[in-house]
XYZ file of C-alpha atoms in Angstrom:
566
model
C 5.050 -20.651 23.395
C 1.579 -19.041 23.626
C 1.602 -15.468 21.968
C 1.022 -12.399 24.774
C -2.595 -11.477 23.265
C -3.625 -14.924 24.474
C -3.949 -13.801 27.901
C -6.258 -11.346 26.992
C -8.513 -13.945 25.130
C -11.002 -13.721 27.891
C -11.386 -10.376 28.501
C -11.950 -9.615 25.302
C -14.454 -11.949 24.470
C -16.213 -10.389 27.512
C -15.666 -7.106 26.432
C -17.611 -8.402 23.057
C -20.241 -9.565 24.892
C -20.707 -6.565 26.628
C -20.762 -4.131 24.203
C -20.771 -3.706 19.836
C -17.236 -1.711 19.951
C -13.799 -2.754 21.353
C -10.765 -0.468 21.385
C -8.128 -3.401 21.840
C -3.976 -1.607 22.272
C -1.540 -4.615 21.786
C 2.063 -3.904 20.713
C 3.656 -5.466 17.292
C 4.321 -8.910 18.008
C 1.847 -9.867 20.602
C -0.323 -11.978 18.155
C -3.542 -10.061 17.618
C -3.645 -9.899 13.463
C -3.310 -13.568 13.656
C -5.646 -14.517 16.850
C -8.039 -12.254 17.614
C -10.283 -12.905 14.509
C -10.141 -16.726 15.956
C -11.189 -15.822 19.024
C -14.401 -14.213 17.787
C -15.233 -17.178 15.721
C -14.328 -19.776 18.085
C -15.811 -17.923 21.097
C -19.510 -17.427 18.871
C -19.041 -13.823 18.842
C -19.312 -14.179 14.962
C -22.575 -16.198 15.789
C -22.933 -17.593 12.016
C -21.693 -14.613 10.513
C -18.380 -14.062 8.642
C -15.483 -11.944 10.154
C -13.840 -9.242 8.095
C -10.445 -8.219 9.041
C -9.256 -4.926 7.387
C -5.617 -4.463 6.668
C -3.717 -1.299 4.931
C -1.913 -3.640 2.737
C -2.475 -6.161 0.332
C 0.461 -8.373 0.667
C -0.524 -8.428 5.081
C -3.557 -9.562 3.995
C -2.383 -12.356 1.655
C 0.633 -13.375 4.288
C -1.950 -13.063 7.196
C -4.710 -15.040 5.677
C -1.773 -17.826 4.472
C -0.561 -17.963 7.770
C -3.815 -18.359 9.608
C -4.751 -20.643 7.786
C -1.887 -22.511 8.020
C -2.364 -22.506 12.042
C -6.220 -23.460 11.571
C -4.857 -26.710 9.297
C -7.146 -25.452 6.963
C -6.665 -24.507 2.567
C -6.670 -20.761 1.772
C -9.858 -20.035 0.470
C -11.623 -22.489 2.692
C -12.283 -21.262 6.220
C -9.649 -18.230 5.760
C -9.179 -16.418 2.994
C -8.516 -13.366 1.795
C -9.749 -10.703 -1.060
C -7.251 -7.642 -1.916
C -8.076 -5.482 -5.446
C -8.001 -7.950 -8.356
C -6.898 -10.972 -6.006
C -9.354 -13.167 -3.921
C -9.299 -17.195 -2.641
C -12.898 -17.243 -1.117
C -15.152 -19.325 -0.826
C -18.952 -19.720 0.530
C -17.463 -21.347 3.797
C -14.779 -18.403 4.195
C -15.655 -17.101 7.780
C -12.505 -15.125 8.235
C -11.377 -12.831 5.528
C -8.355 -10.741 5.501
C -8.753 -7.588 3.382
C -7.699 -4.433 2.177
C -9.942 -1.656 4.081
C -10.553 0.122 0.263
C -12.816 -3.633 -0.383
C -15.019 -3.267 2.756
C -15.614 0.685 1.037
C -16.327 -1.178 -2.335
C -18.614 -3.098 -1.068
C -20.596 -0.974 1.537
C -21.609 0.907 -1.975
C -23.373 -2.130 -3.058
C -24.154 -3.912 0.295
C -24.839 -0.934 2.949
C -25.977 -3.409 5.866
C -23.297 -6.266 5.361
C -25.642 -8.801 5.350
C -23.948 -12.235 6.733
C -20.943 -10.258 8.407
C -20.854 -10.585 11.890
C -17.636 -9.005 12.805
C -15.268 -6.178 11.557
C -11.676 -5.749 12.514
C -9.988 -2.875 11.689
C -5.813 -3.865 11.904
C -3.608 -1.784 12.535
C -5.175 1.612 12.603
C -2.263 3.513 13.967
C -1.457 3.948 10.441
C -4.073 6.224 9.750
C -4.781 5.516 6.861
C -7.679 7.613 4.873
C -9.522 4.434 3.432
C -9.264 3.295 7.386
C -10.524 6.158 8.747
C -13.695 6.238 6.080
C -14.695 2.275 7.278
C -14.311 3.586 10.722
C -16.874 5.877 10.618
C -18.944 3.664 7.702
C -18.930 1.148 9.944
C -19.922 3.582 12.979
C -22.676 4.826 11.836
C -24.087 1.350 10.574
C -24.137 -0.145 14.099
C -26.954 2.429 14.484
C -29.306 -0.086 12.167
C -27.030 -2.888 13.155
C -26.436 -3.034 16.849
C -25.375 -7.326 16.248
C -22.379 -6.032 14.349
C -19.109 -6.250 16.346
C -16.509 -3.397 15.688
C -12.954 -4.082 16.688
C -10.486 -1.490 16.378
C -6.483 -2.841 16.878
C -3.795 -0.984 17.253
C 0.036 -1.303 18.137
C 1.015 2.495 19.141
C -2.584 4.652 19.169
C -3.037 7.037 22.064
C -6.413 5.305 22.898
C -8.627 8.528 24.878
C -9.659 10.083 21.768
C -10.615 6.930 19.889
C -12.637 5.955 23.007
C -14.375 9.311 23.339
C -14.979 8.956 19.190
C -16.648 5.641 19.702
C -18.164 5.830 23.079
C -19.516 3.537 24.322
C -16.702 1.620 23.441
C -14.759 -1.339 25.822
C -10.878 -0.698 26.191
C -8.167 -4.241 26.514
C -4.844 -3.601 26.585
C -2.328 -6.251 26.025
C 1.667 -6.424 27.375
C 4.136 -7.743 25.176
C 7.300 -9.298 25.361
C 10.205 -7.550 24.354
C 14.038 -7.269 25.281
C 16.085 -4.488 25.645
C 17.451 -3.032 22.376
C 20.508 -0.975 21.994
C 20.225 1.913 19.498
C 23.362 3.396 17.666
C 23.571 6.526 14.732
C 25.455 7.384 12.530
C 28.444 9.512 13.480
C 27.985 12.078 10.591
C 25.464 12.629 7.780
C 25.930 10.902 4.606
C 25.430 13.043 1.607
C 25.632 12.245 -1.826
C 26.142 8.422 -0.907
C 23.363 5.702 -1.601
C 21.514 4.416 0.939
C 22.139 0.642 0.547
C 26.190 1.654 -0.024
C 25.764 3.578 3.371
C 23.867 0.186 4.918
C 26.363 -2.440 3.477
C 29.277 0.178 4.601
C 27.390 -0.165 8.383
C 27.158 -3.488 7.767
C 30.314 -4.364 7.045
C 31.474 -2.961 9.925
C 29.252 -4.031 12.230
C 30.599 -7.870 11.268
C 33.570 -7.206 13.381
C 31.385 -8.269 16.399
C 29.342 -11.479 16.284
C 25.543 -11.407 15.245
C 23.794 -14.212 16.419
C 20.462 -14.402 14.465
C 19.061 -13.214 11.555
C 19.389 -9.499 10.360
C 16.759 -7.235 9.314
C 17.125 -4.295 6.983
C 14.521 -1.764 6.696
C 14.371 0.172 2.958
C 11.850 2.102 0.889
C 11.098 0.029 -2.179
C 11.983 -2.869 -4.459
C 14.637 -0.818 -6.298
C 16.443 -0.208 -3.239
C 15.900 -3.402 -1.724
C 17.535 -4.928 -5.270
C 20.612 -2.537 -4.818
C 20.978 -3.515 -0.920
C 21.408 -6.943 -1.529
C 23.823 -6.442 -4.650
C 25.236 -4.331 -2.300
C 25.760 -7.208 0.593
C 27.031 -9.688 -1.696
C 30.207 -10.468 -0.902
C 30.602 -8.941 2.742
C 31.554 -10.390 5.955
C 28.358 -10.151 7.420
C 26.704 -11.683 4.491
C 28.944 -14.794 4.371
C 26.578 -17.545 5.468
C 23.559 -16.272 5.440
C 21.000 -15.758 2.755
C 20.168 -12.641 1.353
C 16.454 -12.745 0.751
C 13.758 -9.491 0.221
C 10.322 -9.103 1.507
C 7.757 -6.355 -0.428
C 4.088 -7.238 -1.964
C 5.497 -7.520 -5.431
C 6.746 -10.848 -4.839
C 5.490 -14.164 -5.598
C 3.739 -15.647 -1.932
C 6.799 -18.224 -2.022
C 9.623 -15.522 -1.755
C 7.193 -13.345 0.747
C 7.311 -16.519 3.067
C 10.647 -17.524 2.432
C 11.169 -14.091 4.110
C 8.561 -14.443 7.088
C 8.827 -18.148 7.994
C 11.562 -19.503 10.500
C 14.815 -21.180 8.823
C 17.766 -22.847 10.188
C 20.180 -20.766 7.959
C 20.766 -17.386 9.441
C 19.547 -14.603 6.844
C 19.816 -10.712 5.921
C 15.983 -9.931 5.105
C 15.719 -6.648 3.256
C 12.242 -5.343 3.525
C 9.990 -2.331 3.099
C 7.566 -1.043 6.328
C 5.482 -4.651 5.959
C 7.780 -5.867 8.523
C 7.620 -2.733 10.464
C 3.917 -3.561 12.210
C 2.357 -6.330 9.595
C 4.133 -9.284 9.948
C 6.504 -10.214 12.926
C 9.701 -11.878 11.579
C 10.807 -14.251 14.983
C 14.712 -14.474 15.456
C 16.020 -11.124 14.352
C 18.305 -9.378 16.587
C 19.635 -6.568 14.517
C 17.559 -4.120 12.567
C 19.575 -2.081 9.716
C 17.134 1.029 9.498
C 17.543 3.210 6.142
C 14.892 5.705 7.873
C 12.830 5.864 4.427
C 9.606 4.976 3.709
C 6.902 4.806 0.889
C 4.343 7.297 2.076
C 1.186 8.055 0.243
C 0.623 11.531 -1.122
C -0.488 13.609 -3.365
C 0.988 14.174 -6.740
C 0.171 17.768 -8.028
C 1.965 16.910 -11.730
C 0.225 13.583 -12.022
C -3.056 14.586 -10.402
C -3.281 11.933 -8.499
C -2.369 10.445 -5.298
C 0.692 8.375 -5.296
C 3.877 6.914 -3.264
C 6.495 9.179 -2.245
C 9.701 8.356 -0.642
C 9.809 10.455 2.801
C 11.827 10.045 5.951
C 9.814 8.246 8.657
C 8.544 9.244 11.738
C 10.307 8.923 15.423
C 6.963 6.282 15.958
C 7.736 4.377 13.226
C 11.531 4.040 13.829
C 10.515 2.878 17.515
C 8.624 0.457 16.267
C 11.237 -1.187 13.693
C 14.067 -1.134 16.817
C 11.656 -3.736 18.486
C 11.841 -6.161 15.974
C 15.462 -6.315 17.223
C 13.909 -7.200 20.950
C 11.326 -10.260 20.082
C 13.245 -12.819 21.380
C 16.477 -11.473 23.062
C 18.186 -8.360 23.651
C 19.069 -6.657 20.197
C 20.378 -4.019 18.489
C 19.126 -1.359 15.689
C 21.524 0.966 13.702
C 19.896 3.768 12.267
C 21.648 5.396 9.286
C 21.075 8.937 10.473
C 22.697 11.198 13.054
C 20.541 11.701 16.315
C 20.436 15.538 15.811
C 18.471 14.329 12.426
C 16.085 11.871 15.008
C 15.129 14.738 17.246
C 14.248 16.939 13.566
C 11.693 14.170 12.619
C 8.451 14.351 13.338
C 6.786 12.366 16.480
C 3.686 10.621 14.222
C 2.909 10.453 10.561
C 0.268 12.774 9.751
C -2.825 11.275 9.286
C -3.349 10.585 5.082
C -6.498 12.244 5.077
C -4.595 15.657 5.156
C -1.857 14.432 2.811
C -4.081 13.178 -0.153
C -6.795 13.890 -2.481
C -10.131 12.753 -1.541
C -11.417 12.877 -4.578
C -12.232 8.912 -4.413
C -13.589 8.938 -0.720
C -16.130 11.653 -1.576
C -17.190 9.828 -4.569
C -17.815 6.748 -2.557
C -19.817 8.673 0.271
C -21.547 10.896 -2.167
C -22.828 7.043 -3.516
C -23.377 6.120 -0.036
C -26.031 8.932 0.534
C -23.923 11.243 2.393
C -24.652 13.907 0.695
C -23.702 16.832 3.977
C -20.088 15.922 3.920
C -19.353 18.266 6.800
C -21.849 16.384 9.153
C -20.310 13.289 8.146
C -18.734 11.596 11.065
C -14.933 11.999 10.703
C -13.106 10.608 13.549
C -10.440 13.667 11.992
C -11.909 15.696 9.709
C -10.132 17.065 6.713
C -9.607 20.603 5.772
C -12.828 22.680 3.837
C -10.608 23.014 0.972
C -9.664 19.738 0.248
C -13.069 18.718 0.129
C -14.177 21.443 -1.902
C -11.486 20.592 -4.183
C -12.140 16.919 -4.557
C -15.663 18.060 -5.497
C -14.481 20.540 -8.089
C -12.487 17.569 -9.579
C -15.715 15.185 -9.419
C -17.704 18.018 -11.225
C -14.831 18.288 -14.081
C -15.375 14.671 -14.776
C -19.145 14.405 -14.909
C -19.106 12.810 -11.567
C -21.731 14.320 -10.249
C -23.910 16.861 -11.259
C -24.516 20.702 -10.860
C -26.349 19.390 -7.498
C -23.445 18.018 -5.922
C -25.086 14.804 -5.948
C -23.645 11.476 -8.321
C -24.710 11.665 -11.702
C -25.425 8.015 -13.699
C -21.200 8.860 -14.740
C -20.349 8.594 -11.248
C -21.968 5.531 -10.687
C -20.966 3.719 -13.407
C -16.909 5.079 -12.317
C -17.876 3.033 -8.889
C -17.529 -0.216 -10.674
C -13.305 -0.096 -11.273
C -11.197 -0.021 -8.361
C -9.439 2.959 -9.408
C -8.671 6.375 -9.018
C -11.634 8.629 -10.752
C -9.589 9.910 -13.560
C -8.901 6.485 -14.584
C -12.031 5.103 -14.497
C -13.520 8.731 -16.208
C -10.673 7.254 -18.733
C -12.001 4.082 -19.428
C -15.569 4.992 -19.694
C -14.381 7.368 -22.112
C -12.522 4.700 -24.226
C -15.464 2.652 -23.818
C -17.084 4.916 -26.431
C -13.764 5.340 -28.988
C -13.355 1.316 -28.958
C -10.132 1.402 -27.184
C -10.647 -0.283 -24.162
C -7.490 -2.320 -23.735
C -4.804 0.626 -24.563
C -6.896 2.674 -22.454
C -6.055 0.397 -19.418
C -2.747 -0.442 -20.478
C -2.090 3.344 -20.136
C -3.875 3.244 -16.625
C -1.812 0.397 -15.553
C 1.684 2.311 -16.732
C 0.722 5.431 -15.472
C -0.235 4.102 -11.865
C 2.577 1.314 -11.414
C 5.908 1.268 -10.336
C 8.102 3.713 -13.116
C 8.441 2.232 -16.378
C 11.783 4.457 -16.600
C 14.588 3.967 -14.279
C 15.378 6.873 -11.709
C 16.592 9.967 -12.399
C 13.832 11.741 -14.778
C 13.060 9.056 -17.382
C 15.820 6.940 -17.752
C 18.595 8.089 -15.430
C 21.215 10.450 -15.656
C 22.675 8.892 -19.154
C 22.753 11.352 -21.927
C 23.036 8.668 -24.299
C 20.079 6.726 -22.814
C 17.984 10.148 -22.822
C 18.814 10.689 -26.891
C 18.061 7.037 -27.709
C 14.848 7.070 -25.700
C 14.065 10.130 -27.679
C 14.523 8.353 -31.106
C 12.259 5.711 -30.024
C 10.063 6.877 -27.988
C 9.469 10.540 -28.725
C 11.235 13.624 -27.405
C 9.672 16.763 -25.410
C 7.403 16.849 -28.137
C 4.919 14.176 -27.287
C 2.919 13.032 -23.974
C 4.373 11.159 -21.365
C 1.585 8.655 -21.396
C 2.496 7.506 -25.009
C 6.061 7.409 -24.209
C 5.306 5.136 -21.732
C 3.161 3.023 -24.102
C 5.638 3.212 -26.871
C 8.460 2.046 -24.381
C 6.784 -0.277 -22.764
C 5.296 -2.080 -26.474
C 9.154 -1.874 -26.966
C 10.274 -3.776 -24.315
C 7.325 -6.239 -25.047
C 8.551 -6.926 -28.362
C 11.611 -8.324 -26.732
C 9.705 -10.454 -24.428
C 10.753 -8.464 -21.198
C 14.321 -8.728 -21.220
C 16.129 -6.897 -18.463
C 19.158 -6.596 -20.576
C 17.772 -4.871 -23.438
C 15.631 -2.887 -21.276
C 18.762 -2.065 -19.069
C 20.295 -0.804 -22.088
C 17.751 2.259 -22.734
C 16.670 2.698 -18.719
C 13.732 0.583 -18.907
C 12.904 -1.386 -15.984
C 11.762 -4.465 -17.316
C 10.036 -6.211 -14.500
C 7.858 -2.787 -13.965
C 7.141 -3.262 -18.444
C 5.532 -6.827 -17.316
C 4.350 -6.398 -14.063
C 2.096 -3.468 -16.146
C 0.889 -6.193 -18.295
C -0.525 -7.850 -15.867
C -1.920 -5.091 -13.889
C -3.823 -4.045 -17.464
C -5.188 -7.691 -17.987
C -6.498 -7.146 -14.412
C -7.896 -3.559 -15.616
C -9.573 -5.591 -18.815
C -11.356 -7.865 -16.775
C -12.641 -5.297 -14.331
C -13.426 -3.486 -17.543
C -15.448 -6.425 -19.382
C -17.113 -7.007 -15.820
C -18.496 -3.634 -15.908
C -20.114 -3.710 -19.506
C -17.147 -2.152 -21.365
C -16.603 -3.512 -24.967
C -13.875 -5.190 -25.893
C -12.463 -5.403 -29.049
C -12.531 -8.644 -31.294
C -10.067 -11.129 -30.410
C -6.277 -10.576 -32.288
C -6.990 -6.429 -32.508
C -6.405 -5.658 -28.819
C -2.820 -5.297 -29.918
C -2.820 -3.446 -33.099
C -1.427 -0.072 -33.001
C -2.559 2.449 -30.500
C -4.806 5.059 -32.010
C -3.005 7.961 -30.621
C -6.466 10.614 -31.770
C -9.168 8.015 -29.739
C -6.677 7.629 -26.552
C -6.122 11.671 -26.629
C -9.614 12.093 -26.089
C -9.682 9.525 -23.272
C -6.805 11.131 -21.387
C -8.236 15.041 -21.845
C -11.961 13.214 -20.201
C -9.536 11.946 -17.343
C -7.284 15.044 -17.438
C -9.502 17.937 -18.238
C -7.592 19.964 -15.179
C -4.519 19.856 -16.833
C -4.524 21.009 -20.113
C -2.243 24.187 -20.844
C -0.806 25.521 -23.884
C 2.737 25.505 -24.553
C 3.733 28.947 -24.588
C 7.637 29.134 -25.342
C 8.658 25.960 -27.885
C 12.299 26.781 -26.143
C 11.012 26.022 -22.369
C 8.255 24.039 -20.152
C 6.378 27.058 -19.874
C-alpha cells in the first residue's frame, strides 16, 4: 500500500523546482522521513550532490537510514547511510545521510559552504529542538551564497504561518494522512505513591478482560522504567502470547528492529518518545501512555544541560493516541486523570529557553557570528541566557576579553562535547591523564552509575557500604563515580554484584565504551595518550582535580559547616 506522502511526490518536487525552501506539514505516519529524501534524489533535485537529512535523535537516524536502505535494496553505508556522534557507515557513494542535526553544526565549523551537499532536510522540527533551530538559521543564511542548496523543513504538528513568514520565500505542501478513530480513556483517580509501570501493568491487566487484537504499545520515560514495565507484565493476561520486547537508542540495532519491524506474533512494545513521531510501528491498536518523557534541560548542580523526566505536553500525548489509529480504529489509555490533561501544557517549550547555550554560542562565535543579537533566530532566546553562556565561555578561556574565540576555544571545537568537558580534557592533556579524564566525562554525562534514589537507592545498608568503598560526604562525586565504576569493572560488569551495592551495571559498561569513544576523539584531536598498559593504573586524584576545577571553575565553594551541605 503506497504511503500518503506519495501523493504529494509531485508537488513537491515542483515546489523544489520552484524555489530553494519548502515548508512540507505531513502527519506521523504518512512516510516523509523515509521518502522524501528519495524523491529529491530520484527526481535530480540533489543534481550530483548528497542529501543530508537531520534528525533529533541518534537511534531515528540509525533505524531510518537501516530502513531506507533496506527499501532502496541497497548495504548501509553504500547509497544510505548514516553518521550520529561517534557512529558513522559512510561511504564516498553515500548520497543520503541520516544525521543528528548537532553533526551538520560540527561540520558547518569546518565546511561553511557544504561543498558536495545538495539538499538539507530538517525532520521533524516540531520538536524544537535548540541544535535544530541553530541549522535552521545556519542553513538560512547560507542559501544567501548558495542559492543551489535545497532547504526542506518537515514537520508532523508545526503551526506553519510563522515558519513561512521566517523563511519567506518559502513553498508550503501539506500532506493528509490516514488514520482511524481512536478512543481515549483516564484514569479514574490519581495514583500517588505507586510506580508507573505497577500503575500500567495494573491498567493492563485489566484492560485484558476485553479482546486486543494487535500489538500493544506502551509509552515510558527511560530504559529503567521500560526494564521494570516489562518485569512488571510478565505473567499477566494481556501478556500471555505475546512478546514483551523494548525499543530506546541504547539497544543493539537487532533489538531496535525487532521492535519496529512487522511480526506474526502479537507483542507489548515498551518504548520511550522514539515511537512517538520517529519511527511508525504498523499494527498497534492500543497505546499504554505513562505521560512521562525525557526532556532536555538544564542542570544547575551539574552545570550542564541534561535529561530530566517531565510530564509531556497535550501535543505530544495527541500524537502517541494516533499510533493507536494507523491501521484501524484503536484505543489509548492514559495513566492520568483528565483534570491532570487540561493542567498540562498545549506545546513543549522550545529548548532554546530551557537550556544552556553555552555550546551553540561557542559554535557561532567560531562561525563568525560575532553580533549574537543580529543573528537570525527563528525564536530568539532571552538576553540573559546568552550573556550567561558567554560568562561561562570566558571562565573557561573560551574566548577572550573580546568576546571573540580564543586558540582554547578552537581547539574545544574538535570533541563533541559539552565545553566543560572538552575545557577538561584539554586540561588533562597537559597533566598526562587523558584516559581518566574521559572516563570521568563519560560517567558524569551517561545514564547514572548509581541506581535511583540519591546514589544508590533508599538502602541504608547500600548507602554505608558505598561509603566504605567508595568514599563518604567527604570526597567528590566524580571520584566516587570512578572508584565505583573501577569496582564494578574489576568484576567484569556483573549485574549481581553491582545490584548488591546499587550499581547499575550496564550504565558501569556502557561508560566504558562511551570513554573509548572519548579516547579516540581525544587522540584524533592531538591529545597524548599514555603508553600502552598505564591507561589503567591508578587515577591520580591531584592531576584529575585540576582538570575538573579548569572544567568547573563556577562551582567551587568552601564548605562552611563540616555538620551540613552548606
Amino acid at each position: 500500500m503506497a504511503l500518503p506522502i506519495h501523493e504529494q511526490r509531485e508537488a513537491i518536487l515542483a515546489a523544489l523546482q520552484g524555489h530553494n525552501r519548502l515548508v512540507l506539514e505531513a502527519p506521523t505516519g504518512s512516510g516523509k522521513s523515509t521518502q522524501v529524501p528519495g524523491f529529491l534524489l530520484d527526481g535530480g533535485i540533489a543534481n550530483g550532490g548528497d542529501i543530508w537529512v537531520l534528525q533529533p535523535r541518534r537511534v531515528a537516524a540509525r533505524m531510518l537510514a537501516r530502513r531506507v536502505a533496506q527499501e532502496r535494496s541497497v548495504e548501509v553505508g553504500d547509497e544510505v547511510g548514516y553518521a550520529v556522534r561517534l557512529d558513522s557507515a559512510v561511504s564516498a557513494a553515500t548520497k543520503i545521510r541520516y544525521v543528528t542535526e548537532g553533526l551538520l553544526l560540527r561540520r558547518l565549523t569546518t565546511d561553511p559552504e557544504l561543498k558536495g551537499t545538495a539538499a538539507v532536510i530538517l525532520d521533524e522540527f516540531h520538536e524544537r529542538h535548540l541544535e535544530g533551530d541553530l541549522a535552521l538559521a545556519r542553513i538560512a543564511a547560507l542559501q544567501e551564497k548558495r542559492p543551489d542548496l535545497k532547504l526542506v523543513v518537515m514537520s508532523a504538528t508545526l503551526e506553519a504561518e510563522d515558519l513561512l513568514a521566517h523563511l519567506q520565500p518559502a513553498a508550503h505542501v501539506r500532506a493528509e494522512g490516514r488514520t482511524f478513530p481512536v478512543e481515549i480513556d483516564y484514569l479514574a483517580r490519581r495514583y500517588a505513591d505507586d510506580k508507573v509501570w505497577d500503575v500500567c501493568a495494573d491498567a493492563l491487566d485489566r484492560t485484558a478482560s476485553t479482546s486486543v487484537e494487535g500489538d500493544v504499545l506502551i509509552f515510558m520515560p527511560g530504559a529503567f522504567e521500560i526494564r521494570k514495565t516489562i518485569e512488571a507484565l510478565r505473567g499477566t493476561a494481556i501478556a500471555r502470547g505475546r512478546q514483551l520486547l523494548p525499543l530506546h537508542g541504547e539497544l543493539p540495532p537487532k533489538e531496535q528492529d525487532a521492535a519496529v519491524l512487522p511480526s506474526e506474533q502479537p507483542r507489548i512494545i515498551v518504548s520511550t518518545n522514539i515511537a512517538e513521531t520517529s519511527v511508525t510501528i504498523d499494527g498497534v491498536t492500543l497505546v499504554v501512555d505513562g505521560g512521562l518523557a525525557r526532556v532536555a534541560g538544564y542542570d544547575p548542580r551539574r552545570g550542564i544541560n541534561t535529561l530530566l523526566t517531565e510530564k509531556i505536553s497535550r501535543a505530544s500525548a495527541d500524537q502517541r493516541a494516533g499510533r493507536a489509529g494507523r491501521t484501524r480504529p484503536g484505543r489509548c489509555l492514559r495513566l492520568w486523570t483528565q483534570e491532570d490533561h487540561a493542567s498540562r501544557p498545549g506545546q513543549l517549550t522550545a529548548e532554546i529557553h530551557r537550556l544552556d547555550l553555552s555550546e551553540a554560542v561557542l559554535s557561532l562565535k567560531a562561525a563568525g557570528f560575532t553580533d549574537l543579537d543580529a543573528f537570525p533566530w527563528f525564536e530568539a532566546p532571552r538576553a540573559e541566557a546568552l550573556t550567561k553562556a558567554e560568562e561561562l565561555l570566558g571562565d573557561l578561556g573560551a574566548l577572550d576579553e573580546t568576546g571573540a574565540i580564543s586558540a582554547t576555544g578552537q581547539a574545544m571545537l574538535k570533541f563533541p562535547l559539552h565545553p566543560r568537558y572538552a575545557r577538561l580534557l584539554l586540561e588533562a592533556d597537559k597533566h598526562g591523564c587523558v584516559p581518566q579524564a574521559a572516563l570521568l566525562a563519560a560517567l558524569a554525562q551517561g545514564r547514572p552509575l548509581f541506581r535511583r534514589g540519591g546514589f544508590g537507592g533508599r538502602d541504608k545498608r547500600q548507602l554505608e557500604l558505598q561509603d566504605d568503598l567508595f568514599g563518604g560526604e567527604t570526597t567528590s562525586d566524580f571520584f566516587r563515580l570512578l572508584r565505583a565504576w573501577s569496582w564494578a569493572k574489576g568484576r567484569n560488569f556483573d549485574p549481581r554484584a553491582a545490584s548488591k551495592l546499587g550499581i547499575n551495571a550496564m550504565a558501569a559498561r556502557e561508560a566504558a565504551g562511551i570513554a573509548g569513544q572519548i579516547t579516540r576523539a581525544a587522540e584524533k584531536a592531538g591529545l597524548k595518550m599514555e603508553p600502552e598498559g598505564q591507561a589503567a593504573k591508578q587515577v591520580d586524584d591531584a592531576a584529575l582535580r585540576r582538570c575538573i576545577l579548569a572544567g568547573f571553575s563556577d562551582h567551587l565553594a568552601r564548605r562552611l559547616d563540616g555538620g551540613t551541605l552548606r
